[in-house]
Amino acid sequence: MKIVVLAGGVGGARFVRGVREAVRRAAPDAALANADIDVIVNTGDDWWLAGLRIAPDHDSLLYTLSGQNDEVRGWGRVGETERVSAELQAHGVTPDWFTLGDLDLGTHIARSAWLRAGLSPSEVSRRLQQRWPLGVTLHPATDDEVDTHVVTTAGERLHFQEWWTRHRATLPVARFEQQGVAEARPAPGVLAALEAADVVIIAPSNPVVSIGTILSVPGMREAVLTAGAGTAPVVGVSPIIAGAAVRGMADACLSAIGVATDAGAVARLYGARPAGGLLDAWLVGVEDESLVAGLRADGFAAAAVPLWMRDLDTSAALAAAALATGLEQARA
Ligand code: FO1
């Protein structure tokens, strides 16, 4: 069995760790036993800084799945030091609002060296995964640069990372732009994984700048809809519980595109497959049980389950619920 997950950074990494654990815990004769897990990772947060290619969502997954993520800060490596970063900031080649830890710099220098040697981001990702076998396969959504930029209502245009880390998403947004996305294509491994998928899961990541960016790559939406030769159900997990973003600033992004911070509104943003959208099924938190009937009426197979991923057990339980819901929708 092949499970394909579309994911962004921190929330996506925790969810994918849950999917891996749910597969590990599956009974030997269960459908999930020994399933392959392929993750399509958002690359819209990526940027060039001090001549280095930074890939936050990819590295959140890489570090979380290899047990090296700084779970307190939510990003970067555990046990990190910042000696080089202090030098970079003193030279003015990195801003004081974006810290590159010494170990993390090792990843960025290796990535940038390989890119300069002509490797694609997918090949770079594969090399990083060889050093730290994850039990899943990460695929950058595209090998083309589609850095997300924010155009503020004040007419300022800045890279997403500046809006996110310097301004904490407080600057009002007129629109998001995935720079160069019209020329982008899904990375080779992405299309192969989707073609072989038995189920596709949309992780509880930021629906606008993470999942939205992945889906904005030309050809990606069609590849998801026809996954598994058209038989793979698509199940999504809400990133919103009881009207609040679980983490990150998904609410700031949703309001910027005129979508309510509501588990039902996000489902309708993705759309139900019978209505021309993407989803066969949608999981909301038990706090949002009241939304289920309306979602079902709109063509979603909807269910309310515990959505809070506090630890490995709750993450694995949520992943198992998403997989079970998805597989119930297995398309004939
Ligand atoms: N987030 C911050 O809030 N402050 C930082 O200084 C920072 C540095 C950083 C370095 C490498 C990296 O991979 C991620 C980093 N992040 C930082 C997190 C990053 O902005 C977010 O993980 C994603 O971009 C949001 O989806």
mmCIF file of C-alpha atoms and ligand atoms in Angstrom:
data_model
loop_
_atom_site.group_PDB
_atom_site.id
_atom_site.type_symbol
_atom_site.label_atom_id
_atom_site.label_comp_id
_atom_site.label_asym_id
_atom_site.label_seq_id
_atom_site.Cartn_x
_atom_site.Cartn_y
_atom_site.Cartn_z
ATOM 1 C CA MET A 1 0.000 0.000 0.000
ATOM 2 C CA LYS A 2 1.195 3.537 -0.756
ATOM 3 C CA ILE A 3 0.132 6.519 1.335
ATOM 4 C CA VAL A 4 0.854 9.977 -0.070
ATOM 5 C CA VAL A 5 0.676 12.991 2.254
ATOM 6 C CA LEU A 6 0.705 16.661 1.198
ATOM 7 C CA ALA A 7 2.360 18.574 4.034
ATOM 8 C CA GLY A 8 3.878 21.863 5.131
ATOM 9 C CA GLY A 9 6.082 22.524 8.117
ATOM 10 C CA VAL A 10 5.560 22.090 11.827
ATOM 11 C CA GLY A 11 1.987 20.739 11.840
ATOM 12 C CA GLY A 12 2.664 18.635 8.785
ATOM 13 C CA ALA A 13 5.780 17.120 10.339
ATOM 14 C CA ARG A 14 3.920 16.081 13.481
ATOM 15 C CA PHE A 15 1.150 14.566 11.379
ATOM 16 C CA VAL A 16 3.558 12.627 9.139
ATOM 17 C CA ARG A 17 5.296 11.290 12.248
ATOM 18 C CA GLY A 18 1.837 10.060 13.286
ATOM 19 C CA VAL A 19 1.262 8.398 9.924
ATOM 20 C CA ARG A 20 4.614 6.609 10.207
ATOM 21 C CA GLU A 21 3.719 5.470 13.743
ATOM 22 C CA ALA A 22 0.241 4.291 12.672
ATOM 23 C CA VAL A 23 1.852 2.130 9.992
ATOM 24 C CA ARG A 24 4.433 0.800 12.460
ATOM 25 C CA ARG A 25 1.668 -0.139 14.926
ATOM 26 C CA ALA A 26 -0.550 -1.773 12.298
ATOM 27 C CA ALA A 27 -1.207 -5.477 12.799
ATOM 28 C CA PRO A 28 0.778 -7.667 10.384
ATOM 29 C CA ASP A 29 -2.365 -8.551 8.414
ATOM 30 C CA ALA A 30 -3.788 -5.013 8.413
ATOM 31 C CA ALA A 31 -4.028 -3.072 5.151
ATOM 32 C CA LEU A 32 -1.593 -0.525 6.606
ATOM 33 C CA ALA A 33 1.098 -3.045 7.453
ATOM 34 C CA ASN A 34 4.416 -2.065 5.830
ATOM 35 C CA ALA A 35 2.759 0.683 3.803
ATOM 36 C CA ASP A 36 5.025 3.081 1.915
ATOM 37 C CA ILE A 37 4.693 6.723 2.914
ATOM 38 C CA ASP A 38 5.556 9.468 0.427
ATOM 39 C CA VAL A 39 5.362 13.101 1.492
ATOM 40 C CA ILE A 40 4.881 15.968 -0.960
ATOM 41 C CA VAL A 41 6.509 18.908 0.795
ATOM 42 C CA ASN A 42 5.734 22.598 0.370
ATOM 43 C CA THR A 43 8.637 24.581 -1.075
ATOM 44 C CA GLY A 44 6.975 28.008 -1.054
ATOM 45 C CA ASP A 45 8.606 28.990 2.251
ATOM 46 C CA ASP A 46 12.055 28.365 0.801
ATOM 47 C CA TRP A 47 14.437 31.247 0.276
ATOM 48 C CA TRP A 48 17.987 32.290 -0.463
ATOM 49 C CA LEU A 49 19.788 33.824 2.502
ATOM 50 C CA ALA A 50 23.528 34.604 2.741
ATOM 51 C CA GLY A 51 23.962 32.649 -0.484
ATOM 52 C CA LEU A 52 22.375 29.553 1.069
ATOM 53 C CA ARG A 53 19.137 27.835 0.055
ATOM 54 C CA ILE A 54 16.926 27.505 3.144
ATOM 55 C CA ALA A 55 14.037 25.000 2.952
ATOM 56 C CA PRO A 56 12.087 25.327 6.218
ATOM 57 C CA ASP A 57 9.186 22.961 5.602
ATOM 58 C CA HIS A 58 11.452 20.281 4.137
ATOM 59 C CA ASP A 59 13.860 20.594 7.062
ATOM 60 C CA SER A 60 11.046 20.551 9.636
ATOM 61 C CA LEU A 61 10.077 17.144 8.258
ATOM 62 C CA LEU A 62 13.701 15.998 7.938
ATOM 63 C CA TYR A 63 14.554 16.933 11.526
ATOM 64 C CA THR A 64 11.238 15.856 13.076
ATOM 65 C CA LEU A 65 11.286 12.424 11.415
ATOM 66 C CA SER A 66 14.945 11.879 12.333
ATOM 67 C CA GLY A 67 14.332 12.885 15.951
ATOM 68 C CA GLN A 68 16.510 16.004 15.754
ATOM 69 C CA ASN A 69 13.891 18.720 15.690
ATOM 70 C CA ASP A 70 13.934 21.374 18.382
ATOM 71 C CA GLU A 71 10.463 20.587 19.710
ATOM 72 C CA VAL A 72 10.512 23.663 21.939
ATOM 73 C CA ARG A 73 11.201 26.240 19.235
ATOM 74 C CA GLY A 74 9.359 24.133 16.658
ATOM 75 C CA TRP A 75 12.095 24.462 14.043
ATOM 76 C CA GLY A 76 15.823 23.859 13.686
ATOM 77 C CA ARG A 77 17.980 21.269 15.391
ATOM 78 C CA VAL A 78 17.888 20.278 19.021
ATOM 79 C CA GLY A 79 20.987 21.218 21.017
ATOM 80 C CA GLU A 80 21.748 23.996 18.582
ATOM 81 C CA THR A 81 24.399 26.709 18.959
ATOM 82 C CA GLU A 82 24.461 30.004 17.072
ATOM 83 C CA ARG A 83 28.110 30.998 16.870
ATOM 84 C CA VAL A 84 28.197 31.354 13.090
ATOM 85 C CA SER A 85 24.811 33.081 13.033
ATOM 86 C CA ALA A 86 26.172 35.797 15.334
ATOM 87 C CA GLU A 87 28.974 36.351 12.830
ATOM 88 C CA LEU A 88 26.559 36.391 9.879
ATOM 89 C CA GLN A 89 24.405 38.969 11.661
ATOM 90 C CA ALA A 90 27.477 41.047 12.572
ATOM 91 C CA HIS A 91 28.426 41.065 8.886
ATOM 92 C CA GLY A 92 24.834 41.979 8.046
ATOM 93 C CA VAL A 93 24.336 39.040 5.661
ATOM 94 C CA THR A 94 21.515 37.647 7.780
ATOM 95 C CA PRO A 95 18.932 39.731 9.627
ATOM 96 C CA ASP A 96 18.595 39.601 13.406
ATOM 97 C CA TRP A 97 15.060 38.169 13.028
ATOM 98 C CA PHE A 98 16.176 34.983 11.256
ATOM 99 C CA THR A 99 18.600 32.687 13.056
ATOM 100 C CA LEU A 100 20.537 29.925 11.327
ATOM 101 C CA GLY A 101 21.921 27.517 13.915
ATOM 102 C CA ASP A 102 25.394 26.032 13.473
ATOM 103 C CA LEU A 103 24.133 22.474 12.854
ATOM 104 C CA ASP A 104 21.321 23.793 10.659
ATOM 105 C CA LEU A 105 23.911 25.695 8.613
ATOM 106 C CA GLY A 106 25.538 22.344 7.883
ATOM 107 C CA THR A 107 22.349 21.312 6.116
ATOM 108 C CA HIS A 108 22.041 24.577 4.207
ATOM 109 C CA ILE A 109 25.699 24.581 3.126
ATOM 110 C CA ALA A 110 25.453 20.965 1.935
ATOM 111 C CA ARG A 111 22.197 21.713 0.094
ATOM 112 C CA SER A 112 23.624 24.853 -1.525
ATOM 113 C CA ALA A 113 26.844 23.087 -2.536
ATOM 114 C CA TRP A 114 24.871 20.281 -4.190
ATOM 115 C CA LEU A 115 22.586 22.759 -5.955
ATOM 116 C CA ARG A 116 25.638 24.623 -7.243
ATOM 117 C CA ALA A 117 27.018 21.282 -8.457
ATOM 118 C CA GLY A 118 23.850 20.912 -10.575
ATOM 119 C CA LEU A 119 21.715 18.607 -8.453
ATOM 120 C CA SER A 120 17.968 19.258 -8.371
ATOM 121 C CA PRO A 121 16.205 19.993 -5.080
ATOM 122 C CA SER A 122 14.730 16.480 -5.284
ATOM 123 C CA GLU A 123 18.215 14.968 -5.600
ATOM 124 C CA VAL A 124 19.414 17.151 -2.726
ATOM 125 C CA SER A 125 16.504 15.949 -0.610
ATOM 126 C CA ARG A 126 17.325 12.356 -1.444
ATOM 127 C CA ARG A 127 20.928 12.815 -0.292
ATOM 128 C CA LEU A 128 19.819 14.369 2.994
ATOM 129 C CA GLN A 129 17.470 11.423 3.528
ATOM 130 C CA GLN A 130 20.272 8.969 2.861
ATOM 131 C CA ARG A 131 22.145 10.362 5.828
ATOM 132 C CA TRP A 132 19.050 10.260 8.045
ATOM 133 C CA PRO A 133 16.724 7.414 6.944
ATOM 134 C CA LEU A 134 13.259 8.620 7.914
ATOM 135 C CA GLY A 135 10.970 5.652 7.248
ATOM 136 C CA VAL A 136 9.138 7.875 4.751
ATOM 137 C CA THR A 137 10.202 9.463 1.449
ATOM 138 C CA LEU A 138 10.157 13.249 1.201
ATOM 139 C CA HIS A 139 9.599 14.896 -2.179
ATOM 140 C CA PRO A 140 9.846 18.662 -2.674
ATOM 141 C CA ALA A 141 6.594 19.546 -4.442
ATOM 142 C CA THR A 142 8.504 21.028 -7.349
ATOM 143 C CA ASP A 143 12.139 21.395 -8.405
ATOM 144 C CA ASP A 144 11.373 24.912 -9.616
ATOM 145 C CA GLU A 145 11.674 27.925 -7.281
ATOM 146 C CA VAL A 146 8.196 29.162 -6.299
ATOM 147 C CA ASP A 147 9.060 31.321 -3.279
ATOM 148 C CA THR A 148 5.917 32.750 -1.690
ATOM 149 C CA HIS A 149 5.812 36.524 -1.471
ATOM 150 C CA VAL A 150 3.350 38.695 0.399
ATOM 151 C CA VAL A 151 1.951 41.916 -1.041
ATOM 152 C CA THR A 152 0.675 43.951 1.898
ATOM 153 C CA THR A 153 -2.329 46.262 1.797
ATOM 154 C CA ALA A 154 0.249 49.058 2.152
ATOM 155 C CA GLY A 155 1.707 48.000 -1.207
ATOM 156 C CA GLU A 156 4.880 46.486 0.239
ATOM 157 C CA ARG A 157 6.148 43.227 -1.320
ATOM 158 C CA LEU A 158 8.216 40.976 0.904
ATOM 159 C CA HIS A 159 9.316 37.366 1.023
ATOM 160 C CA PHE A 160 7.003 35.145 3.044
ATOM 161 C CA GLN A 161 9.796 34.413 5.535
ATOM 162 C CA GLU A 162 10.114 38.094 6.415
ATOM 163 C CA TRP A 163 6.344 38.482 6.782
ATOM 164 C CA TRP A 164 6.211 35.309 8.881
ATOM 165 C CA THR A 165 9.278 35.511 11.109
ATOM 166 C CA ARG A 166 9.988 39.269 11.304
ATOM 167 C CA HIS A 167 6.398 40.521 11.354
ATOM 168 C CA ARG A 168 4.730 37.405 12.786
ATOM 169 C CA ALA A 169 2.130 37.622 10.025
ATOM 170 C CA THR A 170 0.754 40.866 11.487
ATOM 171 C CA LEU A 171 1.055 42.979 8.307
ATOM 172 C CA PRO A 172 -2.319 42.995 6.521
ATOM 173 C CA VAL A 173 -2.083 41.047 3.255
ATOM 174 C CA ALA A 174 -3.540 42.119 -0.097
ATOM 175 C CA ARG A 175 -2.420 38.876 -1.755
ATOM 176 C CA PHE A 176 0.070 36.035 -1.724
ATOM 177 C CA GLU A 177 2.165 35.392 -4.794
ATOM 178 C CA GLN A 178 3.964 32.130 -5.491
ATOM 179 C CA GLN A 179 6.755 33.649 -7.579
ATOM 180 C CA GLY A 180 7.327 31.722 -10.813
ATOM 181 C CA VAL A 181 4.616 29.152 -10.115
ATOM 182 C CA ALA A 182 3.162 29.379 -13.639
ATOM 183 C CA GLU A 183 6.394 27.903 -15.022
ATOM 184 C CA ALA A 184 6.705 25.290 -12.281
ATOM 185 C CA ARG A 185 5.986 21.586 -12.637
ATOM 186 C CA PRO A 186 5.512 18.845 -10.038
ATOM 187 C CA ALA A 187 8.834 17.181 -9.251
ATOM 188 C CA PRO A 188 9.366 13.780 -10.931
ATOM 189 C CA GLY A 189 9.051 11.760 -7.736
ATOM 190 C CA VAL A 190 5.802 13.507 -6.900
ATOM 191 C CA LEU A 191 3.956 12.383 -10.019
ATOM 192 C CA ALA A 192 5.249 8.822 -9.657
ATOM 193 C CA ALA A 193 4.136 8.663 -6.015
ATOM 194 C CA LEU A 194 0.655 9.985 -6.803
ATOM 195 C CA GLU A 195 0.225 7.576 -9.711
ATOM 196 C CA ALA A 196 0.941 4.677 -7.345
ATOM 197 C CA ALA A 197 -1.032 6.032 -4.385
ATOM 198 C CA ASP A 198 -3.764 4.040 -2.639
ATOM 199 C CA VAL A 199 -4.780 7.025 -0.512
ATOM 200 C CA VAL A 200 -3.858 10.713 -0.470
ATOM 201 C CA ILE A 201 -3.978 12.706 2.773
ATOM 202 C CA ILE A 202 -3.954 16.512 3.020
ATOM 203 C CA ALA A 203 -2.123 17.134 6.324
ATOM 204 C CA PRO A 204 -3.387 19.754 8.817
ATOM 205 C CA SER A 205 -0.935 22.299 7.433
ATOM 206 C CA ASN A 206 -1.554 25.893 6.463
ATOM 207 C CA PRO A 207 -4.224 25.627 3.740
ATOM 208 C CA VAL A 208 -3.094 28.822 2.014
ATOM 209 C CA VAL A 209 0.697 29.056 2.015
ATOM 210 C CA SER A 210 1.539 25.363 2.471
ATOM 211 C CA ILE A 211 -1.147 23.122 0.951
ATOM 212 C CA GLY A 212 -2.343 25.947 -1.299
ATOM 213 C CA THR A 213 1.165 26.457 -2.645
ATOM 214 C CA ILE A 214 1.622 22.742 -3.354
ATOM 215 C CA LEU A 215 -1.709 22.646 -5.207
ATOM 216 C CA SER A 216 -0.906 25.810 -7.153
ATOM 217 C CA VAL A 217 1.868 24.032 -9.066
ATOM 218 C CA PRO A 218 0.401 23.425 -12.551
ATOM 219 C CA GLY A 219 -0.579 19.777 -12.931
ATOM 220 C CA MET A 220 -0.555 19.045 -9.197
ATOM 221 C CA ARG A 221 -4.308 19.294 -8.604
ATOM 222 C CA GLU A 222 -4.996 16.982 -11.541
ATOM 223 C CA ALA A 223 -2.330 14.546 -10.323
ATOM 224 C CA VAL A 224 -4.004 14.417 -6.902
ATOM 225 C CA LEU A 225 -7.487 13.984 -8.388
ATOM 226 C CA THR A 226 -6.329 11.135 -10.624
ATOM 227 C CA ALA A 227 -4.031 9.551 -8.040
ATOM 228 C CA GLY A 228 -3.843 5.775 -8.130
ATOM 229 C CA ALA A 229 -5.233 5.750 -11.657
ATOM 230 C CA GLY A 230 -8.249 7.612 -10.289
ATOM 231 C CA THR A 231 -8.917 5.148 -7.468
ATOM 232 C CA ALA A 232 -7.106 6.833 -4.573
ATOM 233 C CA PRO A 233 -9.430 8.674 -2.183
ATOM 234 C CA VAL A 234 -8.341 12.116 -0.961
ATOM 235 C CA VAL A 235 -8.910 12.803 2.733
ATOM 236 C CA GLY A 236 -8.111 16.064 4.475
ATOM 237 C CA VAL A 237 -7.499 16.910 8.129
ATOM 238 C CA SER A 238 -8.619 20.294 9.387
ATOM 239 C CA PRO A 239 -5.878 22.674 10.610
ATOM 240 C CA ILE A 240 -8.580 24.650 12.416
ATOM 241 C CA ILE A 241 -10.290 23.552 15.624
ATOM 242 C CA ALA A 242 -13.224 25.453 17.109
ATOM 243 C CA GLY A 243 -12.510 28.494 14.980
ATOM 244 C CA ALA A 244 -8.833 28.789 15.878
ATOM 245 C CA ALA A 245 -5.675 27.801 14.057
ATOM 246 C CA VAL A 246 -4.008 24.881 15.806
ATOM 247 C CA ARG A 247 -0.524 26.427 15.342
ATOM 248 C CA GLY A 248 1.223 28.863 13.103
ATOM 249 C CA MET A 249 -0.764 31.735 11.693
ATOM 250 C CA ALA A 250 -3.192 29.940 9.386
ATOM 251 C CA ASP A 251 -5.909 32.340 10.531
ATOM 252 C CA ALA A 252 -3.936 35.354 9.238
ATOM 253 C CA CYS A 253 -3.496 33.600 5.892
ATOM 254 C CA LEU A 254 -7.120 32.517 5.631
ATOM 255 C CA SER A 255 -8.477 35.983 6.408
ATOM 256 C CA ALA A 256 -6.102 37.388 3.768
ATOM 257 C CA ILE A 257 -7.910 35.320 1.116
ATOM 258 C CA GLY A 258 -11.353 35.991 2.578
ATOM 259 C CA VAL A 259 -11.915 32.559 4.094
ATOM 260 C CA ALA A 260 -13.290 32.211 7.600
ATOM 261 C CA THR A 261 -11.096 30.525 10.211
ATOM 262 C CA ASP A 262 -13.463 27.597 10.428
ATOM 263 C CA ALA A 263 -13.037 23.851 9.844
ATOM 264 C CA GLY A 264 -15.962 23.827 7.422
ATOM 265 C CA ALA A 265 -14.745 26.860 5.480
ATOM 266 C CA VAL A 266 -11.349 25.250 4.900
ATOM 267 C CA ALA A 267 -13.012 22.068 3.603
ATOM 268 C CA ARG A 268 -15.008 24.173 1.167
ATOM 269 C CA LEU A 269 -11.817 26.009 0.158
ATOM 270 C CA TYR A 270 -10.423 22.643 -0.996
ATOM 271 C CA GLY A 271 -13.838 21.605 -2.309
ATOM 272 C CA ALA A 272 -15.680 18.306 -2.336
ATOM 273 C CA ARG A 273 -14.848 16.036 -5.246
ATOM 274 C CA PRO A 274 -18.530 15.594 -6.263
ATOM 275 C CA ALA A 275 -18.707 19.386 -6.586
ATOM 276 C CA GLY A 276 -15.554 19.624 -8.645
ATOM 277 C CA GLY A 277 -13.208 19.972 -5.673
ATOM 278 C CA LEU A 278 -10.437 17.846 -4.281
ATOM 279 C CA LEU A 279 -11.720 16.047 -1.198
ATOM 280 C CA ASP A 280 -13.570 12.788 -0.750
ATOM 281 C CA ALA A 281 -13.422 13.090 3.035
ATOM 282 C CA TRP A 282 -12.700 15.700 5.695
ATOM 283 C CA LEU A 283 -11.875 15.266 9.392
ATOM 284 C CA VAL A 284 -12.852 17.930 11.891
ATOM 285 C CA GLY A 285 -12.160 18.031 15.625
ATOM 286 C CA VAL A 286 -14.690 16.669 18.085
ATOM 287 C CA GLU A 287 -15.178 20.318 19.044
ATOM 288 C CA ASP A 288 -16.635 20.852 15.562
ATOM 289 C CA GLU A 289 -19.040 17.896 15.550
ATOM 290 C CA SER A 290 -21.838 20.324 14.658
ATOM 291 C CA LEU A 291 -20.252 20.935 11.233
ATOM 292 C CA VAL A 292 -20.400 17.286 10.139
ATOM 293 C CA ALA A 293 -24.011 17.166 8.907
ATOM 294 C CA GLY A 294 -23.548 20.259 6.706
ATOM 295 C CA LEU A 295 -20.308 18.908 5.291
ATOM 296 C CA ARG A 296 -21.967 15.606 4.422
ATOM 297 C CA ALA A 297 -24.796 17.504 2.757
ATOM 298 C CA ASP A 298 -22.173 19.284 0.647
ATOM 299 C CA GLY A 299 -20.662 16.042 -0.593
ATOM 300 C CA PHE A 300 -17.824 15.461 1.905
ATOM 301 C CA ALA A 301 -17.569 12.216 3.814
ATOM 302 C CA ALA A 302 -17.047 14.024 7.110
ATOM 303 C CA ALA A 303 -16.218 12.801 10.603
ATOM 304 C CA ALA A 304 -15.342 14.418 13.929
ATOM 305 C CA VAL A 305 -12.303 12.945 15.685
ATOM 306 C CA PRO A 306 -9.762 14.133 18.301
ATOM 307 C CA LEU A 307 -7.470 16.443 16.280
ATOM 308 C CA TRP A 308 -4.986 17.638 18.899
ATOM 309 C CA MET A 309 -1.588 16.042 18.277
ATOM 310 C CA ARG A 310 -0.032 16.312 21.719
ATOM 311 C CA ASP A 311 2.301 13.343 21.455
ATOM 312 C CA LEU A 312 3.097 10.303 19.381
ATOM 313 C CA ASP A 313 0.004 8.404 20.542
ATOM 314 C CA THR A 314 -2.444 11.164 19.638
ATOM 315 C CA SER A 315 -0.652 11.809 16.342
ATOM 316 C CA ALA A 316 -0.773 8.108 15.463
ATOM 317 C CA ALA A 317 -4.450 7.908 16.426
ATOM 318 C CA LEU A 318 -5.302 10.909 14.246
ATOM 319 C CA ALA A 319 -3.322 9.474 11.332
ATOM 320 C CA ALA A 320 -5.059 6.105 11.738
ATOM 321 C CA ALA A 321 -8.445 7.853 11.716
ATOM 322 C CA ALA A 322 -7.532 9.760 8.562
ATOM 323 C CA LEU A 323 -6.333 6.583 6.849
ATOM 324 C CA ALA A 324 -9.410 4.624 7.914
ATOM 325 C CA THR A 325 -11.719 7.395 6.710
ATOM 326 C CA GLY A 326 -9.828 7.657 3.448
ATOM 327 C CA LEU A 327 -9.834 3.939 2.797
ATOM 328 C CA GLU A 328 -13.574 3.759 3.531
ATOM 329 C CA GLN A 329 -13.905 6.072 0.538
ATOM 330 C CA ALA A 330 -11.814 3.763 -1.640
ATOM 331 C CA ARG A 331 -12.983 4.580 -5.084
ATOM 332 C CA ALA A 332 -14.180 1.737 -7.194
HETATM 333 N N1 FO1 B 1 11.226 30.892 12.514
HETATM 334 C C1 FO1 B 1 11.305 31.980 13.334
HETATM 335 O O1 FO1 B 1 10.274 32.409 13.858
HETATM 336 N N2 FO1 B 1 12.488 32.615 13.573
HETATM 337 C C2 FO1 B 1 13.648 32.201 13.007
HETATM 338 O O2 FO1 B 1 14.701 32.789 13.243
HETATM 339 C C3 FO1 B 1 13.607 31.031 12.157
HETATM 340 C C4 FO1 B 1 14.768 30.516 11.569
HETATM 341 C C5 FO1 B 1 14.670 29.355 10.773
HETATM 342 C C6 FO1 B 1 15.801 28.788 10.189
HETATM 343 C C7 FO1 B 1 15.708 27.645 9.404
HETATM 344 C C8 FO1 B 1 14.465 27.059 9.205
HETATM 345 O O3 FO1 B 1 14.378 25.932 8.439
HETATM 346 C C9 FO1 B 1 13.309 27.591 9.775
HETATM 347 C C10 FO1 B 1 13.393 28.752 10.560
HETATM 348 N N3 FO1 B 1 12.261 29.312 11.150
HETATM 349 C C11 FO1 B 1 12.346 30.413 11.948
HETATM 350 C C12 FO1 B 1 10.928 28.698 10.992
HETATM 351 C C13 FO1 B 1 10.319 28.998 9.637
HETATM 352 O O4 FO1 B 1 10.131 30.326 9.389
HETATM 353 C C14 FO1 B 1 8.984 28.258 9.607
HETATM 354 O O5 FO1 B 1 9.239 26.938 9.970
HETATM 355 C C15 FO1 B 1 8.334 28.113 8.263
HETATM 356 O O6 FO1 B 1 8.854 28.876 7.273
HETATM 357 C C16 FO1 B 1 6.856 28.447 8.439
HETATM 358 O O7 FO1 B 1 6.131 27.553 7.677
#
